[in-house]
Amino acid sequence: EPEVTQTPSHQVTQMGQEVILRCVPISNHLYFYWYRQILGQKVEFLVSFYNNEISEKSEIFDDQFSVERPDGSNFTLKIRSTKLEDSAMYFCASSGGSRAYEQYFGPGTRLTVT
Amino acid sequence: AQSVAQPEDQVNVAEGNPLTVKCTYSVSGNPYLFWYVQYPNRGLQFLLKYITGDNLVKGSYGFEAEFNKSQTSFHLKKPSALVSDSALYFCAVRDIRGTGANNLFFGTGTRLTVIP
């Protein structure tokens, strides 16, 4: 069964550094998403992406964040200057086709900002 | 504004007993409701959804959920719990704001522990 993959599984970075989190969505999906989950808290929506542009973004997704689909398979989340409070699990998801309402999530990238 | 409430942080049930994980929602218009499960060190796995139609929705791994419009609830159920069902369960509602993709708004999660 096709699945969403994410790399790396764990990223440690220093405050102020840039990080890029990578995702490979399911190949025939058209909608892509990033969510985050701060330890012990609920999953929060960050941004959705369709047709090579942002469809929707939350208040969390400020100017420090950007997303890109650099090629036909990857979907990336960049944080330009990380803060301590960016430490969280970041999940990529995709949906599309005949089951557009079903989002399939990747295993997540744990980002630790020190 | 939409919201999802999972009133129980933790649910314990004996193996073989029926289980219920509660969820209530608040949305404008018709709700699109979902249940996801998260196993340790794993991503969220889709269990089931309610979009329209029959109020009783069947999903993966023997789970089902009942949509109750009058009570604005979407409780997750299973007739006979397995130890392997122990995980974190999230209820979610589709965010109807904007015109974009089907952004999900999640509840705080309920940790289910099935006791052998």
XYZ file of C-alpha atoms in Angstrom:
230
model
C 0.000 0.000 0.000
C 1.399 3.420 -0.906
C 2.419 5.612 1.985
C 3.705 9.060 2.782
C 7.363 9.141 3.744
C 9.268 11.809 5.635
C 12.950 12.546 6.178
C 14.730 12.877 8.454
C 12.994 11.070 11.293
C 14.751 13.293 13.820
C 16.430 16.652 13.304
C 18.363 18.527 15.952
C 19.268 22.125 15.217
C 20.422 25.208 17.016
C 18.186 28.188 17.511
C 18.397 30.567 14.557
C 19.359 27.909 12.062
C 17.380 27.014 8.968
C 15.868 23.574 8.628
C 14.185 21.810 5.746
C 11.835 18.941 6.417
C 11.151 16.656 3.503
C 8.116 14.649 2.520
C 7.228 12.383 -0.352
C 3.430 12.296 -0.659
C 1.481 9.470 -2.221
C 2.134 9.677 -5.931
C -1.348 10.324 -7.324
C -2.393 12.742 -4.582
C -2.956 16.389 -5.357
C -3.363 17.996 -1.928
C -0.493 18.289 0.510
C -0.402 19.399 4.101
C 1.871 20.070 7.022
C 0.773 19.676 10.616
C 2.706 19.840 13.830
C 2.302 18.305 17.252
C 4.070 19.835 20.197
C 4.868 17.157 22.754
C 1.776 16.233 24.726
C -0.480 18.541 22.766
C -2.884 18.156 19.905
C -2.097 18.039 16.225
C -2.263 21.504 14.673
C -2.730 22.436 11.038
C 0.024 24.538 9.492
C -0.536 24.777 5.769
C -2.161 23.139 2.778
C -0.864 23.171 -0.770
C -2.563 22.513 -4.068
C -1.687 23.193 -7.667
C 1.713 24.546 -6.702
C 0.461 27.155 -4.321
C -0.651 27.527 -0.741
C -4.378 26.912 -0.342
C -4.711 27.721 3.305
C -2.439 28.488 6.221
C -2.912 28.849 9.938
C -1.796 31.602 12.258
C 1.187 29.461 13.192
C 2.490 29.564 9.624
C 4.187 32.936 9.747
C 6.918 34.410 7.559
C 9.498 32.063 9.046
C 7.810 29.148 7.339
C 7.637 28.284 3.663
C 6.649 25.284 1.605
C 7.747 24.119 -1.768
C 7.228 21.311 -4.205
C 10.595 21.441 -5.928
C 9.952 18.500 -8.204
C 7.209 16.038 -9.014
C 7.610 14.001 -5.857
C 8.943 16.012 -2.907
C 7.118 18.461 -0.681
C 9.215 20.471 1.737
C 8.691 22.633 4.792
C 11.377 25.209 5.515
C 11.788 27.065 8.762
C 14.164 29.966 8.153
C 15.280 30.814 11.654
C 14.248 28.220 14.177
C 13.063 29.098 17.654
C 12.918 26.928 20.736
C 9.139 26.806 20.455
C 9.403 25.249 16.993
C 10.416 22.006 18.683
C 7.674 19.571 17.757
C 6.766 16.583 15.636
C 6.001 17.695 12.099
C 3.658 15.581 10.038
C 3.206 15.696 6.308
C -0.060 14.469 4.811
C -1.540 14.083 1.385
C -4.951 13.429 -0.088
C -6.556 13.187 -3.472
C -8.161 11.009 -6.028
C -11.483 9.390 -5.277
C -10.898 9.711 -1.511
C -10.024 13.355 -1.339
C -11.312 13.686 2.218
C -8.982 11.017 3.561
C -5.626 12.420 4.508
C -2.742 10.007 4.747
C -0.042 10.989 7.180
C 3.646 10.325 7.190
C 5.504 9.034 10.263
C 6.662 12.520 11.175
C 9.920 14.349 11.735
C 10.829 15.179 15.287
C 12.451 18.608 15.319
C 14.441 19.551 18.379
C 15.682 23.135 18.605
C 18.383 23.728 21.193
C -15.773 28.485 14.443
C -15.275 24.768 14.512
C -14.093 22.795 17.497
C -13.675 19.217 18.574
C -13.742 17.995 22.152
C -12.470 14.712 23.449
C -13.529 14.820 27.085
C -11.416 11.882 28.224
C -7.637 12.044 28.217
C -7.424 8.369 29.108
C -9.712 5.382 28.620
C -8.944 1.993 30.121
C -10.831 -1.116 29.078
C -10.347 -4.824 29.611
C -9.501 -6.967 26.638
C -12.638 -8.409 25.067
C -14.887 -5.698 26.452
C -16.546 -3.083 24.261
C -14.810 0.257 24.060
C -16.017 3.775 23.433
C -13.902 6.853 22.823
C -15.951 10.020 22.959
C -15.930 13.004 20.643
C -18.195 16.006 20.341
C -17.957 18.708 17.749
C -19.094 22.159 16.864
C -19.145 23.381 13.271
C -21.088 25.688 11.052
C -22.946 23.729 8.456
C -22.571 20.036 7.827
C -19.672 18.369 9.585
C -17.103 16.175 7.998
C -15.784 14.022 10.841
C -12.814 11.721 11.119
C -11.047 9.384 13.496
C -7.319 8.802 13.389
C -5.120 6.535 15.495
C -1.506 7.146 16.449
C 0.726 4.322 17.580
C 4.003 5.111 19.365
C 6.592 6.719 17.079
C 4.214 6.496 14.145
C 2.177 8.939 12.124
C -1.566 9.242 12.198
C -3.489 6.434 10.588
C -6.910 7.030 9.113
C -9.614 4.909 10.749
C -12.907 6.158 9.395
C -14.878 9.170 8.291
C -18.392 10.528 8.203
C -19.294 12.747 5.273
C -22.938 11.964 4.637
C -25.327 9.022 4.609
C -25.679 6.295 7.207
C -25.045 7.520 10.743
C -23.124 4.366 11.623
C -19.791 4.362 9.897
C -17.545 1.317 9.773
C -13.809 1.644 9.493
C -10.525 -0.151 9.779
C -9.614 -2.799 12.379
C -13.232 -3.397 13.401
C -13.848 0.150 14.590
C -17.069 2.010 13.954
C -18.422 5.407 14.856
C -21.899 6.762 15.255
C -22.777 10.224 14.047
C -25.414 11.813 16.242
C -26.507 15.177 14.942
C -28.770 16.073 17.853
C -26.008 15.426 20.370
C -23.263 16.702 18.033
C -21.270 13.593 18.795
C -19.156 11.148 16.855
C -18.099 8.482 19.330
C -15.687 5.765 18.289
C -16.649 2.220 19.226
C -15.491 -1.343 18.974
C -17.449 -4.362 20.215
C -14.441 -6.259 21.563
C -11.180 -4.539 22.441
C -7.768 -5.993 21.683
C -4.534 -5.241 23.482
C -3.164 -4.084 20.122
C -5.825 -1.347 20.046
C -3.878 0.492 22.736
C -2.902 3.799 21.153
C -3.715 7.491 20.973
C -6.960 8.304 19.194
C -7.784 11.632 17.609
C -11.127 12.909 16.469
C -11.006 15.556 13.743
C -13.356 17.792 11.845
C -12.850 19.323 8.476
C -12.015 22.964 8.647
C -14.580 24.749 6.547
C -12.770 28.050 6.520
C -11.247 29.185 3.304
C -11.585 27.651 -0.085
C -8.609 25.365 -0.026
C -7.974 21.772 0.723
C -9.593 19.721 3.428
C -7.696 21.022 6.406
C -8.364 19.044 9.553
C -8.960 20.431 13.010
C -8.021 17.881 15.669
C -9.159 17.167 19.175
C -6.684 16.792 22.004
C -6.575 13.018 21.752
C -7.596 10.130 24.005
C -5.133 7.516 25.107
C -6.751 4.092 25.023
C -5.232 1.341 27.107
C -6.561 -2.173 26.732
C -5.721 -4.290 29.742
C -5.009 -7.976 29.124
